[in-house]
Short mmCIF file of C-alpha atoms and ligand atoms in Angstrom, two decimals:
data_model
loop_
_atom_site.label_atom_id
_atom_site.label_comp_id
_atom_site.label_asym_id
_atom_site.label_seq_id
_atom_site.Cartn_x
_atom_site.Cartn_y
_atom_site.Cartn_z
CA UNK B 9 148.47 17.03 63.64
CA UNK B 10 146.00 16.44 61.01
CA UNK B 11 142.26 16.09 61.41
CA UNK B 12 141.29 12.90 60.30
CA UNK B 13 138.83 11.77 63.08
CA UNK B 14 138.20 15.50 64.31
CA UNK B 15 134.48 16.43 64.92
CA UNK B 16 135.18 19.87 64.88
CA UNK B 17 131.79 21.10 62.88
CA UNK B 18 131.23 24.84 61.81
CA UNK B 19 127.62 26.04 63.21
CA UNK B 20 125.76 25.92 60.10
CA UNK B 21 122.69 28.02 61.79
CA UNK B 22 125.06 30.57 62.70
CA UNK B 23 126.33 30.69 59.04
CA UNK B 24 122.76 30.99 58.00
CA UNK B 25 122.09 33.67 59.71
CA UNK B 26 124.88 36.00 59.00
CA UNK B 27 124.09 35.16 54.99
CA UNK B 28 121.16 35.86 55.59
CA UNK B 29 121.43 39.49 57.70
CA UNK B 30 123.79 40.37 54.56
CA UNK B 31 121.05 39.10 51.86
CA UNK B 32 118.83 42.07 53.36
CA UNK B 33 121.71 44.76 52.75
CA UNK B 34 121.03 45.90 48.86
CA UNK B 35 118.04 43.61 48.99
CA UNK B 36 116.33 43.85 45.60
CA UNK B 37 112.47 43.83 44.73
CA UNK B 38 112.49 40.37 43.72
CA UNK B 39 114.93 38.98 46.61
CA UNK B 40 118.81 39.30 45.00
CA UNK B 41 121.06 41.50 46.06
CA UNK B 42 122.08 44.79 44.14
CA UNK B 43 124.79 46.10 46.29
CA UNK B 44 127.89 47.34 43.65
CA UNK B 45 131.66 47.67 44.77
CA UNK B 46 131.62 50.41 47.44
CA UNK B 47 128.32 51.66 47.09
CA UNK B 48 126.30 52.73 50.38
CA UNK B 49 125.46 49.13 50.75
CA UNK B 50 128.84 47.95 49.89
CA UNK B 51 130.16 50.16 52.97
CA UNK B 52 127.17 49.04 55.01
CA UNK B 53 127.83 45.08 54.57
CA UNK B 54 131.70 45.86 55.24
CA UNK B 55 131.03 47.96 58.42
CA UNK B 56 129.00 44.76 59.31
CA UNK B 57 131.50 42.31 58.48
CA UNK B 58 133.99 44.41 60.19
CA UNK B 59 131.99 44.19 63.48
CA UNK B 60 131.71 40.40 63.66
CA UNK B 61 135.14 39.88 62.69
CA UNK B 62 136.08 42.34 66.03
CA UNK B 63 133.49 40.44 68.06
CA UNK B 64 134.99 37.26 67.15
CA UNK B 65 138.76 38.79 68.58
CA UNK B 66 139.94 39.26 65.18
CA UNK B 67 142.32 42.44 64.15
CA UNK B 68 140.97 44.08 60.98
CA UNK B 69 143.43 45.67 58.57
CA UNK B 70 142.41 47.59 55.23
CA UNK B 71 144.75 48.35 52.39
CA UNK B 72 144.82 50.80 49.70
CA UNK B 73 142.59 49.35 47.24
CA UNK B 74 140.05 48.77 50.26
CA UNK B 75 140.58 44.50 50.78
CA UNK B 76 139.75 43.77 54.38
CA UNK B 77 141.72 41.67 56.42
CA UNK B 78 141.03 40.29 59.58
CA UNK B 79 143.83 38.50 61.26
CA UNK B 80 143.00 35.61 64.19
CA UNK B 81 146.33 34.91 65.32
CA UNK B 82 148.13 31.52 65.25
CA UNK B 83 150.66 30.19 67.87
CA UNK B 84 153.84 30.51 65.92
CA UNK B 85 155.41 33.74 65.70
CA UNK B 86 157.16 32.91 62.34
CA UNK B 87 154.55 31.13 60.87
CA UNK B 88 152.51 32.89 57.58
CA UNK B 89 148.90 33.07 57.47
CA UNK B 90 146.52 31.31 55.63
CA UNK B 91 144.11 33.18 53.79
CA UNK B 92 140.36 32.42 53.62
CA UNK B 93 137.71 34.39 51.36
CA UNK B 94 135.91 35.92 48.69
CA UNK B 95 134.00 39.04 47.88
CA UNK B 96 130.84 40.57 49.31
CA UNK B 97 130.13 42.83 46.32
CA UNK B 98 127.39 41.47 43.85
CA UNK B 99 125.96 42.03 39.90
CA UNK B 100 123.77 44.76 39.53
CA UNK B 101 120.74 41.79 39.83
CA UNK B 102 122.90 39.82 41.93
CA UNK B 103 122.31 36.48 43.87
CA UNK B 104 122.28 36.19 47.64
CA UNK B 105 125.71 33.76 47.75
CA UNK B 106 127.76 34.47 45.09
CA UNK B 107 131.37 35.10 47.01
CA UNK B 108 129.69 36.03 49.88
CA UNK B 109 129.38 32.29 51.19
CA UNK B 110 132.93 32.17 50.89
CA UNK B 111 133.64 35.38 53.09
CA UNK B 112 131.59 34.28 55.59
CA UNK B 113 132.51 30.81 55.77
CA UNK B 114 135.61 32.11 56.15
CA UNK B 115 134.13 33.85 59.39
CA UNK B 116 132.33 30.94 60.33
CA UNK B 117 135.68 28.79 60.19
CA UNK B 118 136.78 31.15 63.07
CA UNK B 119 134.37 31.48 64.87
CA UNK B 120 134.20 27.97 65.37
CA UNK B 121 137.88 27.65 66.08
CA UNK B 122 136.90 30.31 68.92
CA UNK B 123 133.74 28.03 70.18
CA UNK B 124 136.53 24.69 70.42
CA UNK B 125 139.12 27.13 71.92
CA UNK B 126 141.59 26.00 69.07
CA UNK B 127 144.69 27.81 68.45
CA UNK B 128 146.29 27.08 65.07
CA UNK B 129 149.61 27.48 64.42
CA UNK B 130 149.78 29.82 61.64
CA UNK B 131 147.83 33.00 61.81
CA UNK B 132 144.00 32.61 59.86
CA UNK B 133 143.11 35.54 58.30
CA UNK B 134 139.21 36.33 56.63
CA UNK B 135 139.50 38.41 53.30
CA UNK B 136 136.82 40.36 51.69
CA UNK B 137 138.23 41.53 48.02
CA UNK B 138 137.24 45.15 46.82
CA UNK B 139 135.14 44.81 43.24
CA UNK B 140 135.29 41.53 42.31
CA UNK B 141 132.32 41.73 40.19
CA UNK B 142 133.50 44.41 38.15
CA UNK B 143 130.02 45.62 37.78
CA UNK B 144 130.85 48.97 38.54
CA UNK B 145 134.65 49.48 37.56
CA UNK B 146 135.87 47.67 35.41
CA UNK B 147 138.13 45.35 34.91
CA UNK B 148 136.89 42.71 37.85
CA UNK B 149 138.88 41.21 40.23
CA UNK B 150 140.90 44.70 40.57
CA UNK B 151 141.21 44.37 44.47
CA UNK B 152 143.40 41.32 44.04
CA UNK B 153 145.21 42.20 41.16
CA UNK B 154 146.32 45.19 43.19
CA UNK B 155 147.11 43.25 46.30
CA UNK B 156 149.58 40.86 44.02
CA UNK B 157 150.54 44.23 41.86
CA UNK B 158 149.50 43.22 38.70
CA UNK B 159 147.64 46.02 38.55
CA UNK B 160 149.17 49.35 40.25
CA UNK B 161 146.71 51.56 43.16
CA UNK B 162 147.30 54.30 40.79
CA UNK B 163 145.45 52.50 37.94
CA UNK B 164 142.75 51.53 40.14
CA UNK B 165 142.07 54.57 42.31
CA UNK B 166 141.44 56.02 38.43
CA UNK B 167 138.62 53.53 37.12
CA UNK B 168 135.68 55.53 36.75
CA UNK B 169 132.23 53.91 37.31
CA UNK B 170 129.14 55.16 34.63
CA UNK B 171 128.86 58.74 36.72
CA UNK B 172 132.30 59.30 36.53
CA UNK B 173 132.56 58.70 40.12
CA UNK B 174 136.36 57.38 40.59
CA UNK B 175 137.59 54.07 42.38
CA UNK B 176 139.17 56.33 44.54
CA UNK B 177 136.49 58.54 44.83
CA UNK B 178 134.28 56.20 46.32
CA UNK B 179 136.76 54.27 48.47
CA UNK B 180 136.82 57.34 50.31
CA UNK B 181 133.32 58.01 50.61
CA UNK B 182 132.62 54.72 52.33
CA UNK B 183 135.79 55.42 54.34
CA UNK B 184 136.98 52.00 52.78
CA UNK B 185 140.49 53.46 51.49
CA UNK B 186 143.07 51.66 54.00
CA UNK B 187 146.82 52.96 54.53
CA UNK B 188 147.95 48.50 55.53
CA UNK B 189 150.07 47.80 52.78
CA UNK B 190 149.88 43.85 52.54
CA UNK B 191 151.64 41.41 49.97
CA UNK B 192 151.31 37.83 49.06
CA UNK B 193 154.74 37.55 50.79
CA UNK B 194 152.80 37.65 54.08
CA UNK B 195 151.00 34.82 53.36
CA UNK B 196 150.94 31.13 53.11
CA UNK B 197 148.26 30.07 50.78
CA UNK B 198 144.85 30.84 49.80
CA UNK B 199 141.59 28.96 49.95
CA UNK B 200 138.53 29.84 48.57
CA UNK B 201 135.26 28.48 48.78
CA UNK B 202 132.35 30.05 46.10
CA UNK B 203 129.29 28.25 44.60
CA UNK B 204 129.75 26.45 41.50
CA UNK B 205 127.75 29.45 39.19
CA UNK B 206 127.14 26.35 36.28
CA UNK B 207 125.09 23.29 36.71
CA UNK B 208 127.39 20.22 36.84
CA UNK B 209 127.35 19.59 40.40
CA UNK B 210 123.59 19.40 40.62
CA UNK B 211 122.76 17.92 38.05
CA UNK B 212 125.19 14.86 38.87
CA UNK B 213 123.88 15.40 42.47
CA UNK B 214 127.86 15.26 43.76
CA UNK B 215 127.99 17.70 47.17
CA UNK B 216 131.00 19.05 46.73
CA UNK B 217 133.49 20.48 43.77
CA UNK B 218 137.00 20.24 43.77
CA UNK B 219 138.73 22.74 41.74
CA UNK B 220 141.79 21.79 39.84
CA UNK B 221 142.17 25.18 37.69
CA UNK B 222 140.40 27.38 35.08
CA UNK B 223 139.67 27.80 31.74
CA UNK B 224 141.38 29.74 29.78
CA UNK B 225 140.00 33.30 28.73
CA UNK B 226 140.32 35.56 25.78
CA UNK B 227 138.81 38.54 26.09
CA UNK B 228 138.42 41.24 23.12
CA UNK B 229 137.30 44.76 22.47
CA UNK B 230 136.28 44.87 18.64
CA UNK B 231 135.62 48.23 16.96
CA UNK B 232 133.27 47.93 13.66
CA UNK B 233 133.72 51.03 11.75
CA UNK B 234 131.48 52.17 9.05
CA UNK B 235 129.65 55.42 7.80
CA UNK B 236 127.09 57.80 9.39
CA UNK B 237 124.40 58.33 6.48
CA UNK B 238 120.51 58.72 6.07
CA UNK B 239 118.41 55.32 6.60
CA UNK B 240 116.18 56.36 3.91
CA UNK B 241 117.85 57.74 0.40
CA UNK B 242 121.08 55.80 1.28
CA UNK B 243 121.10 52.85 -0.90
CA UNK B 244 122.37 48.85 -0.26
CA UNK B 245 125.30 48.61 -1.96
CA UNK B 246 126.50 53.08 -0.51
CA UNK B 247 125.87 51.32 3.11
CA UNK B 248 128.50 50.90 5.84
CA UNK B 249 126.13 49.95 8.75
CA UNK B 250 127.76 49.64 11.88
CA UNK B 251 125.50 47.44 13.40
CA UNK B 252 125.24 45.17 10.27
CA UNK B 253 128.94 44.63 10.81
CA UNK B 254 128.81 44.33 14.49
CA UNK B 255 125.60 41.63 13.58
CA UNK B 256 128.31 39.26 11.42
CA UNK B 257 131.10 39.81 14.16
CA UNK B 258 128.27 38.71 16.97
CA UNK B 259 127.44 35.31 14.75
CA UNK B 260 131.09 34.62 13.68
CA UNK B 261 132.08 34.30 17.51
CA UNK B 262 128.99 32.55 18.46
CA UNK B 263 129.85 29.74 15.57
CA UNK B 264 133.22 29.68 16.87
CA UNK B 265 131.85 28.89 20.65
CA UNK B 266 129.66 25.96 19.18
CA UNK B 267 132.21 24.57 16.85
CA UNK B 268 134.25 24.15 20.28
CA UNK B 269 131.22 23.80 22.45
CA UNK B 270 131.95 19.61 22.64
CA UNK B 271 135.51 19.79 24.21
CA UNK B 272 133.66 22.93 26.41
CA UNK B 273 134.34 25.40 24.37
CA UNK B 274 132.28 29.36 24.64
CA UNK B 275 132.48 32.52 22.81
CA UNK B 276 130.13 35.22 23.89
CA UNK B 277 129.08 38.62 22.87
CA UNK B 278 127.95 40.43 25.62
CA UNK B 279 128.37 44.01 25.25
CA UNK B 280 127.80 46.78 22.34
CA UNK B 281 128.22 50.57 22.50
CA UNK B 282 126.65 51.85 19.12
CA UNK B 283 127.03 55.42 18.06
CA UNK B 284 125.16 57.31 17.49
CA UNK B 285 122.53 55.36 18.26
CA UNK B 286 119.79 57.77 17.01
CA UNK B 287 116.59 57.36 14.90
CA UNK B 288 116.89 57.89 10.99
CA UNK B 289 120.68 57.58 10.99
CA UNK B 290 123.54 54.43 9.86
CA UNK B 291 125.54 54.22 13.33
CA UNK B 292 128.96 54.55 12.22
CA UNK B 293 130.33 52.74 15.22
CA UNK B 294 130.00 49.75 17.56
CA UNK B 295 132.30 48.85 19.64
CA UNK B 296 131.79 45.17 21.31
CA UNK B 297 133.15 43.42 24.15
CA UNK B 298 133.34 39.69 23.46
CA UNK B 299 135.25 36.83 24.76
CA UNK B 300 136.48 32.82 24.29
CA UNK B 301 136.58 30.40 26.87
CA UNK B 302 138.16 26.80 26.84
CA UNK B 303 139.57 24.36 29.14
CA UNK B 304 142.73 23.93 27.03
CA UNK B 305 144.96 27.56 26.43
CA UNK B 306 145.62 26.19 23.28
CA UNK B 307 142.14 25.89 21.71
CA UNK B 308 140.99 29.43 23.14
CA UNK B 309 143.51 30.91 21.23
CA UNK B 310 142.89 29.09 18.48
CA UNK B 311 139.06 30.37 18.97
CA UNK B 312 140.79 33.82 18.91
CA UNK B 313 142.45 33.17 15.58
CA UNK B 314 139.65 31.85 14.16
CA UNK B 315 137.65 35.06 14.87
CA UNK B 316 140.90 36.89 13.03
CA UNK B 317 140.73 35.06 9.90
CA UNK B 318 136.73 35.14 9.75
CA UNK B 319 137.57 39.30 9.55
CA UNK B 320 138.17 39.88 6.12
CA UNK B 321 134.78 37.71 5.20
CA UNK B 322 132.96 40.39 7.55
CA UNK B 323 134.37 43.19 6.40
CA UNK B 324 133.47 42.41 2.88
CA UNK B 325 129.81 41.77 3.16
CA UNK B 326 128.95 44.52 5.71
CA UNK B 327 131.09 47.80 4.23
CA UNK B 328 132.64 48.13 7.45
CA UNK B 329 136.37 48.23 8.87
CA UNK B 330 136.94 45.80 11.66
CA UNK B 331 139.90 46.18 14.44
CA UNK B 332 140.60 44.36 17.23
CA UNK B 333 141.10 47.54 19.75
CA UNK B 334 142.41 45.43 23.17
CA UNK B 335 142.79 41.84 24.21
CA UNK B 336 143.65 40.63 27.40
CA UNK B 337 143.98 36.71 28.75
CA UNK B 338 143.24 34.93 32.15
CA UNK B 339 142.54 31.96 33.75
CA UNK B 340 144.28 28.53 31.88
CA UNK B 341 146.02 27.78 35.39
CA UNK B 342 146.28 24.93 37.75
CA UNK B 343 145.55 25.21 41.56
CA UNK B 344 148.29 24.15 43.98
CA UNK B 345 148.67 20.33 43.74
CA UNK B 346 149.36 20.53 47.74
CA UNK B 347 146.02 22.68 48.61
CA UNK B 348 143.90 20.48 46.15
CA UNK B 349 145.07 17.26 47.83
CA UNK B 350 143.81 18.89 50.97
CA UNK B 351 140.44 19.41 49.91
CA UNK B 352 140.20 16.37 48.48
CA UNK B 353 141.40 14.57 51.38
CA UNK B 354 139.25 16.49 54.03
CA UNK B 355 135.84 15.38 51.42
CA UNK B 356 137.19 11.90 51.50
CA UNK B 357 137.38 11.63 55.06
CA UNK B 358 133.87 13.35 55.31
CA UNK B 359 132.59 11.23 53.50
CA UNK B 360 131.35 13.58 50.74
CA UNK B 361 130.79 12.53 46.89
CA UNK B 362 132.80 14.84 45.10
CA UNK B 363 133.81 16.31 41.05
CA UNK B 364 136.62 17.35 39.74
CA UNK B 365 135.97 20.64 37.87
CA UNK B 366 137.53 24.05 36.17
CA UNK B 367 136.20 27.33 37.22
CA UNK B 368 134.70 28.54 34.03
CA UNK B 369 134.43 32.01 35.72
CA UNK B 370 136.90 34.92 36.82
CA UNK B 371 137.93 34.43 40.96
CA UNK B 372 139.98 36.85 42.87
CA UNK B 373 141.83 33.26 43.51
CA UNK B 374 143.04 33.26 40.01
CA UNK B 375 144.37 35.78 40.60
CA UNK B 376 146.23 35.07 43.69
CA UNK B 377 147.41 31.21 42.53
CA UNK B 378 150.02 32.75 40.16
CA UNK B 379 151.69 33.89 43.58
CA UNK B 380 150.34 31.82 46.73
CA UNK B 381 149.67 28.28 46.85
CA UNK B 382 145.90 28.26 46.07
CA UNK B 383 142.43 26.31 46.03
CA UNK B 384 138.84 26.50 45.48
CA UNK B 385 135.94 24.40 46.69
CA UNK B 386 133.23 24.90 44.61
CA UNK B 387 129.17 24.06 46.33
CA UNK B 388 126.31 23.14 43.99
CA UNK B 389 123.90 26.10 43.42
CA UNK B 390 120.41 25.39 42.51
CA UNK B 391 119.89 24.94 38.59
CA UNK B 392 123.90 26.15 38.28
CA UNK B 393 121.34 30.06 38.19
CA UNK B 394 124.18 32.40 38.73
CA UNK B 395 124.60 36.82 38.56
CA UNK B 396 120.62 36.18 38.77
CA UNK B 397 118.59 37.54 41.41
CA UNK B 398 117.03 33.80 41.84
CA UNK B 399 120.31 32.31 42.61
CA UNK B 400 119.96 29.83 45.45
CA UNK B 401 121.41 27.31 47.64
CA UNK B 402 119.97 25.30 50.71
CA UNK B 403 121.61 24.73 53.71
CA UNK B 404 122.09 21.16 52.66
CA UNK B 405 123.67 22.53 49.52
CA UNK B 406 126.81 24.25 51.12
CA UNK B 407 127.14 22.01 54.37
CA UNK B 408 129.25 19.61 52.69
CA UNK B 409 131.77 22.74 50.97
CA UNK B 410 132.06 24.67 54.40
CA UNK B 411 132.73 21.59 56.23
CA UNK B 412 135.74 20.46 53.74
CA UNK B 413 136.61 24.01 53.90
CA UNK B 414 136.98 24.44 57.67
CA UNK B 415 139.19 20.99 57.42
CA UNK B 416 141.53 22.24 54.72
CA UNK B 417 142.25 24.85 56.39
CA UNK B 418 142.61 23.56 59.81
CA UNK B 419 144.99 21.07 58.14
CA UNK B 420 147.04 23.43 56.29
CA UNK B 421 147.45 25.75 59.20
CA UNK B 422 148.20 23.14 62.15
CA UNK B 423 146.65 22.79 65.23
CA UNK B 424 148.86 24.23 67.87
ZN1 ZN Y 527 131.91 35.50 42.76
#
């Protein structure tokens, strides 16, 4: 059966409400949300989550790394489940929505299948993903690249945040560290619903985004090497100035992002560790974290190798030794043909206006799509303000996602 004329609606009030009980858990000064991958708050927003999950008759599971799972069963026995969610972890000045909509959407989906007293055929289950963000281990998205074992619980139990408190460490703490080993075989697809975190959507004023795949990433680690020395006697031409060489590595990418900023192109600086970082003394090391985004694989790696043969050039004018210390790739992939036509289909029927679009940031789904059949539905967010304390949506804003979400779903997991 498929839910063309269905007026099954989720209770957006209800939804509301349960965003905004968790937008008061990690509550910052200036109303975001700092609540970090299993911090106190993290634990308190799960224990929360955990509760109306129960109350709506769902079974909660946990696994190693922490995901929660909560499983409303379906009619057939056989049948895999479809997964719904997102994360409820948040940037250090975090917004109120980012992920979490989609988490609790996902509860909202059920708990309107409970109101209807709808039994689908496959199993639906809600998943919260452990560290996402990545703002306190790094790298992000860890919790779903150990549920797909790309990365191993080993590795991940040993990420240490800036205290040198372990992953593991403070799974336990929170008494989030679950024995439920789950895989993607258990499961049928995965949908995803998250705000857009860029501007397109309202700025075109189109209510919903339908996600076709994701740019491709290229992420680097660059170590400038040059020579501790006094800032005073030392003269130009004896210098080997970290930071002078870490300067021409920081404008070389960003000239690389604008040359490819037309076709959508990025590059971005964003991090620098300079030793030793003291008064009165030539740092003799930087190490940045940068990265290149495009919507073809092709061009970001050409980005890359731009960046390798703009090296020598840097090297020369600033003293310094450049090496590329790591690399690593994501995104550059396609969402399930199959799941996409769903959303699409379920905003037709709503009558929604609607844009196609690539995520141009990292989502557990990425993650998940190399394994499960997988979508996202993206919702405008005011201004496209995103990891911002002032990110905001109205309830007018997400209606439209949630709705085509709930259908989806529905549609992909049958209507007993
Ligand atoms: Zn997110």
């Amino acid at each position: 059966m498929v839910l063309r004329s269905s007026n099954i609606r989720p209770d957006m009030a209800r939804l509301w409400s349960s965003l905004m009980r968790s937008a008061e858990i990690g509550r910052t000064a200036k109303g975001g949300l700092k609540r970090l991958a299993l911090s106190e708050e993290d634990g308190e927003v799960r224990r929360e989550f955990v509760r109306w999950c129960e109350e709506a008759g769902c079974t909660v599971q946990v696994d190693g790394i922490g995901n929660i799972f909560a499983t409303r069963p379906g009619s057939d026995p056989d049948a895999k489940a479809v997964l719904v969610g997102s994360h409820l972890d948040t940037q250090i000045k975090g917004g109120r929505f980012d992920g979490i909509l989609g988490v609790l959407a996902g509860l909202e989906l059920v708990r309107t299948l409970n109101d209807h007293d709808l039994t689908t055929r496959r199993p639906i289950v809600i998943v919260d993903w452990t560290n996402e963000e990545g703002a306190r281990f790094e790298p992000p998205m860890i919790g779903s690249a150990t549920f797909t074992g790309q990365k191993s619980l080993d590795f991940a139990y040993a990420r240490a945040d800036k205290d040198g408190v372990t992953l593991g460490q403070a799974l336990d703490r929170i008494g989030f560290k679950g024995a439920d080993r789950l895989s993607p075989d258990t499961f049928d697809s995965l949908f995803e619903l998250h705000i857009e975190q860029g501007p397109k959507l309202d700025e075109a004023k189109r209510q919903v985004g339908i996600v076709t795949g994701a740019f491709s990433v290229r992420g680097l680690i660059v170590e400038v090497r040059g020579e501790v020395g006094h800032v005073g006697p030392t003269p130009m031409p004896k210098r080997k100035n970290a930071i002078v060489g870490a300067a021409r590595v920081t404008l070389a990418i960003d000239d690389i992002g604008w040359s490819r900023h037309e076709t959508g192109g990025k590059s971005t600086t964003m991090r620098l560790k300079v030793e030793p970082n003291l008064l009165g003394i030539l740092p003799d090391l930087v190490e940045m974290t940068c990265d290149f985004r495009h919507p073809e694989a092709a061009v970001a790696s050409g980005m890359l190798a731009a960046f390798e043969a703009a090296i020598p050039e840097i090297e020369r004018r600033s003293g310094c030794k450049v090496t590329i210390k790591e690399q690593w790739s994501y995104g550059g992939m396609e969402y399930d043909p199959g799941c996409i036509a769903l959303t699409r289909d379920a905003a037709e029927d709503l009558g929604y206006s609607t844009m196609d679009l690539l995520t141009e940031a990292g989502h557990d789904a990425m993650h998940v799509a190399d394994y499960l059949p997988t979508a996202m539905i993206f919702t405008p967010c005011e201004g496209g303000l995103s990891h911002n304390e002032a990110e905001n949506v109205t309830l007018a804003d997400i209606e439209p996602g949630v709705n085509v979400l709930l259908r989806s779903v529905l549609n992909r997991a049958g209507i007993a």
